[in-house]
Coordinates of C-alpha atoms and ligand atoms in Angstrom, one line a residue:
X1 CA 22.7 6.1 -36.7
X2 CA 22.2 8.5 -34.0
X3 CA 18.8 6.8 -33.0
X4 CA 20.3 3.2 -32.8
X5 CA 23.0 4.5 -30.3
X6 CA 20.4 6.1 -28.8
X7 CA 18.9 2.5 -28.0
X8 CA 21.6 0.6 -27.2
X9 CA 22.9 3.2 -24.8
X10 CA 19.3 2.9 -22.9
X11 CA 19.7 -0.9 -22.9
X12 CA 23.0 -1.0 -21.3
X13 CA 21.8 1.9 -19.0
X14 CA 19.0 -0.7 -18.0
X15 CA 21.1 -3.9 -17.9
X16 CA 23.5 -1.6 -15.6
X17 CA 21.1 -0.6 -13.4
X18 CA 19.8 -4.3 -13.2
X19 CA 23.4 -5.3 -12.1
X20 CA 23.4 -2.6 -9.4
X21 CA 20.3 -3.5 -7.5
X22 CA 21.4 -6.9 -7.5
X23 CA 24.6 -6.2 -6.4
X24 CA 23.2 -4.1 -3.8
X25 CA 20.8 -7.0 -3.0
X26 CA 24.0 -9.0 -2.0
X27 CA 24.9 -10.0 1.3
X28 CA 21.1 -8.8 1.9
X29 CA 18.0 -11.1 2.9
X30 CA 15.7 -10.9 -0.3
X31 CA 11.9 -11.3 0.5
X32 CA 10.1 -13.7 -1.8
X33 CA 6.9 -15.5 -2.5
X34 CA 8.0 -18.0 0.2
X35 CA 8.0 -14.9 3.3
X36 CA 5.7 -13.9 5.5
X37 CA 5.8 -11.3 7.6
X38 CA 4.1 -12.4 11.4
X39 CA 3.1 -9.2 13.1
X40 CA 2.9 -10.0 16.4
X41 CA 0.3 -8.2 19.1
X42 CA 0.6 -4.5 18.2
X43 CA -2.3 -3.6 20.6
X44 CA -3.1 -0.9 22.5
X45 CA -2.7 -3.0 25.6
X46 CA 0.7 -2.9 24.7
X47 CA 1.2 0.8 23.6
X48 CA 1.9 3.6 25.8
X49 CA -0.9 4.3 28.3
X50 CA -2.2 0.6 27.7
X51 CA -2.6 -1.9 30.8
X52 CA 0.3 -3.6 30.1
X53 CA 2.2 -0.7 27.8
X54 CA 5.7 -2.2 26.7
X55 CA 8.3 0.7 26.7
X56 CA 8.3 2.4 23.2
X57 CA 6.3 -0.2 22.1
X58 CA 4.8 2.4 19.3
X59 CA 8.3 2.8 17.9
X60 CA 7.5 -0.5 16.1
X61 CA 4.3 0.9 14.5
X62 CA 6.4 3.1 11.0
X63 CA 9.1 0.3 11.0
X64 CA 6.7 -2.2 10.7
X65 CA 4.5 -0.2 8.2
X66 CA 7.9 0.0 5.8
X67 CA 8.7 -3.5 6.2
X68 CA 5.1 -4.5 5.2
X69 CA 5.6 -2.4 2.4
X70 CA 8.2 -5.2 1.0
X71 CA 5.8 -8.3 1.9
X72 CA 3.1 -9.8 -0.2
X73 CA 2.1 -12.2 2.9
X74 CA 1.3 -10.4 6.0
X75 CA -0.4 -12.6 9.0
X76 CA -1.3 -10.3 12.6
X77 CA -1.7 -11.6 15.5
X78 CA -4.3 -10.5 18.7
X79 CA -3.4 -11.4 22.2
X80 CA -7.2 -12.4 22.8
X81 CA -8.0 -13.0 26.5
X82 CA -11.5 -13.8 27.9
X83 CA -12.4 -11.6 31.3
X84 CA -11.0 -13.4 33.9
X85 CA -8.2 -15.0 32.1
X86 CA -5.5 -17.3 34.3
X87 CA -2.8 -15.0 33.1
X88 CA -4.3 -11.8 34.7
X89 CA -3.1 -11.7 38.6
X90 CA -6.4 -10.2 39.0
X91 CA -8.1 -14.0 38.8
X92 CA -5.5 -15.0 41.4
X93 CA -6.4 -13.3 45.1
X94 CA -3.3 -11.9 47.2
X95 CA -1.3 -11.9 43.6
X96 CA 0.3 -8.9 41.9
X97 CA 1.4 -8.0 38.6
X98 CA 4.3 -9.7 37.5
X99 CA 4.5 -12.4 40.3
X100 CA 4.5 -15.9 38.7
X101 CA 2.6 -19.1 39.9
X102 CA 2.4 -22.6 38.7
X103 CA 0.0 -24.2 36.8
X104 CA -0.8 -27.6 35.8
X105 CA 1.1 -26.6 32.5
X106 CA 4.4 -24.9 34.2
X107 CA 5.9 -21.3 35.5
X108 CA 2.7 -18.8 34.6
X109 CA 3.7 -14.6 34.7
X110 CA 0.8 -12.8 36.1
X111 CA -0.4 -9.6 34.2
X112 CA -2.5 -6.9 34.6
X113 CA -5.9 -7.8 32.7
X114 CA -5.1 -7.2 28.9
X115 CA -6.5 -7.9 25.8
X116 CA -10.0 -8.6 26.9
X117 CA -12.0 -9.3 23.7
X118 CA -13.9 -7.0 22.0
X119 CA -12.8 -4.2 24.3
X120 CA -10.4 -0.9 22.7
X121 CA -7.8 -2.3 24.8
X122 CA -7.8 -5.8 22.3
X123 CA -7.6 -3.9 19.2
X124 CA -4.7 -3.9 16.4
X125 CA -3.3 -0.1 16.7
X126 CA -4.9 2.2 14.1
X127 CA -1.9 3.5 13.1
X128 CA -0.8 0.1 11.5
X129 CA -1.0 0.6 7.7
X130 CA -1.0 -3.2 5.9
X131 CA -3.8 -3.0 4.0
X132 CA -3.1 -6.5 2.6
X133 CA -2.6 -8.4 5.4
X134 CA -4.6 -11.6 5.1
X135 CA -5.0 -13.4 8.5
X136 CA -5.5 -12.4 11.8
X137 CA -4.8 -15.2 14.0
X138 CA -6.3 -14.6 17.8
X139 CA -4.3 -16.7 20.7
X140 CA -5.2 -16.9 24.6
X141 CA -8.4 -17.2 24.3
X142 CA -9.1 -20.3 26.3
X143 CA -9.7 -19.1 29.9
X144 CA -7.7 -21.2 31.7
X145 CA -4.2 -21.5 29.0
X146 CA -2.3 -18.2 27.9
X147 CA -0.7 -18.5 24.7
X148 CA 2.3 -16.3 24.0
X149 CA 2.9 -18.0 21.2
X150 CA 1.2 -17.4 17.7
X151 CA 1.3 -21.4 17.0
X152 CA 0.7 -23.3 20.2
X153 CA -0.7 -22.8 23.2
X154 CA 1.4 -22.7 26.7
X155 CA -0.2 -26.1 27.9
X156 CA 2.4 -27.0 24.5
X157 CA -0.2 -29.0 22.8
X158 CA -3.2 -26.9 21.7
X159 CA -2.4 -25.7 18.1
X160 CA -3.6 -22.4 16.9
X161 CA -3.4 -24.0 13.1
X162 CA -1.0 -21.2 12.1
X163 CA 1.7 -23.9 11.4
X164 CA -0.8 -25.7 9.0
X165 CA -2.0 -22.1 7.2
X166 CA 1.3 -21.2 6.3
X167 CA 2.4 -24.9 5.1
X168 CA -0.7 -25.3 2.9
X169 CA -0.3 -21.4 1.6
X170 CA 4.0 -22.7 0.9
X171 CA 5.2 -20.0 3.4
X172 CA 7.9 -21.3 4.5
X173 CA 9.9 -18.5 5.7
X174 CA 8.8 -16.5 8.7
X175 CA 9.9 -13.0 9.6
X176 CA 8.4 -11.9 13.2
X177 CA 8.1 -8.2 14.3
X178 CA 6.2 -6.6 17.1
X179 CA 5.3 -7.3 20.5
X180 CA 6.5 -8.2 23.1
X181 CA 9.8 -9.4 22.0
X182 CA 10.4 -11.4 25.3
X183 CA 7.3 -12.9 25.1
X184 CA 4.6 -13.3 22.1
X185 CA 7.6 -12.9 19.7
X186 CA 10.5 -14.7 21.1
X187 CA 7.9 -17.8 21.7
X188 CA 6.4 -17.5 18.4
X189 CA 10.0 -17.2 17.0
X190 CA 11.0 -20.3 18.5
X191 CA 7.7 -22.2 17.6
X192 CA 8.1 -21.4 14.3
X193 CA 11.7 -23.1 14.5
X194 CA 9.9 -26.1 15.9
X195 CA 7.9 -26.2 13.1
X196 CA 10.3 -26.3 10.9
X197 CA 10.2 -23.0 9.3
X198 CA 13.0 -20.5 8.7
X199 CA 12.9 -18.0 11.1
X200 CA 14.1 -14.3 11.2
X201 CA 13.2 -11.8 14.1
X202 CA 13.5 -8.3 13.4
X203 CA 15.1 -6.5 16.6
X204 CA 14.4 -2.8 15.3
X205 CA 10.6 -3.7 14.8
X206 CA 10.3 -5.4 18.3
X207 CA 10.4 -4.2 22.0
X208 CA 10.7 -5.9 24.5
X209 CA 8.8 -6.2 28.8
X210 CA 12.0 -7.0 30.3
X211 CA 10.8 -8.8 34.0
X212 CA 12.9 -10.9 35.8
X213 CA 15.5 -11.2 33.0
X214 CA 12.9 -12.2 30.6
X215 CA 14.9 -10.2 27.4
X216 CA 18.2 -12.1 27.5
X217 CA 16.7 -15.1 28.5
X218 CA 14.6 -14.8 25.3
X219 CA 17.2 -14.0 23.2
X220 CA 19.4 -16.8 24.3
X221 CA 16.3 -19.2 23.9
X222 CA 15.8 -18.0 20.1
X223 CA 19.5 -18.3 19.4
X224 CA 19.6 -22.1 20.6
X225 CA 16.4 -23.0 18.6
X226 CA 18.2 -21.5 15.5
X227 CA 15.9 -18.1 15.0
X228 CA 18.1 -15.6 13.0
X229 CA 18.4 -12.2 14.8
X230 CA 18.0 -9.3 12.3
X231 CA 17.7 -5.7 11.9
X232 CA 15.5 -4.4 9.3
X233 CA 18.6 -2.3 7.4
X234 CA 19.5 -6.3 6.5
X235 CA 16.6 -7.0 4.5
X236 CA 16.9 -5.8 0.4
X237 CA 15.1 -3.0 -0.4
Ligands
VGL301 C1 2.5 -10.8 25.5 C2 2.2 -10.7 28.4 C3 1.1 -11.2 28.1 C4 2.7 -10.3 24.3 C5 0.9 -11.3 25.9 O1 2.3 -10.2 23.6 O2 4.1 -10.8 24.5 N1 3.0 -10.7 26.9 N2 0.6 -11.3 27.2
ZN302 ZN1 -1.5 -11.8 27.1

């Protein structure tokens, strides 16, 4: 009798724990097998001391490492430019970084040289700890076309193949984090929506550059595209 009561108590305690954790998850976003964490451009050039350092860029690393533990599926991107890339101010005599020019595919912000293929600046942060990351997609490797987006280059038509990959793997919910909020994160998130993915941007897992009002514009563009703006605390642990 005594033994049986102990067993029942054990079972009801387990059931209660199950209910409690479901209740806790209520109102929170639950990561499932169709979810993928897309980690954008956490590369040395964008971190403090880098050639295109994003203010507090390093602060995203612990947040992303923590988030990634909850994802079976993680894809990372790497900005991966040729030397003399069209997006570099140094490729346009008389132009300075953060000025803009008109290229055949539209307006282009000019940047300091950054993320040149094979350089230490282009390497992913050594502090990222995401061993399960299954794909690293490189972008911006065509000398005359930039690619902020992980999906489609700045000409608006050349694809990186990422949408096809995610669809083939049945990953329909894309959670975006990384650098920089107002460029590669925003363009990737809006393109994810365009390709039909449920799309979230995890605000505290991103940092922005904010040049000429770009950060406010990026959030407005993302909202218009149906991107959901969340915080890492909105995700069920
Ligand atoms: C990025 C500017 C130039 C980014 C890349 O990762 O947001 N920004 N290239
Ligand atoms: Zn770039």
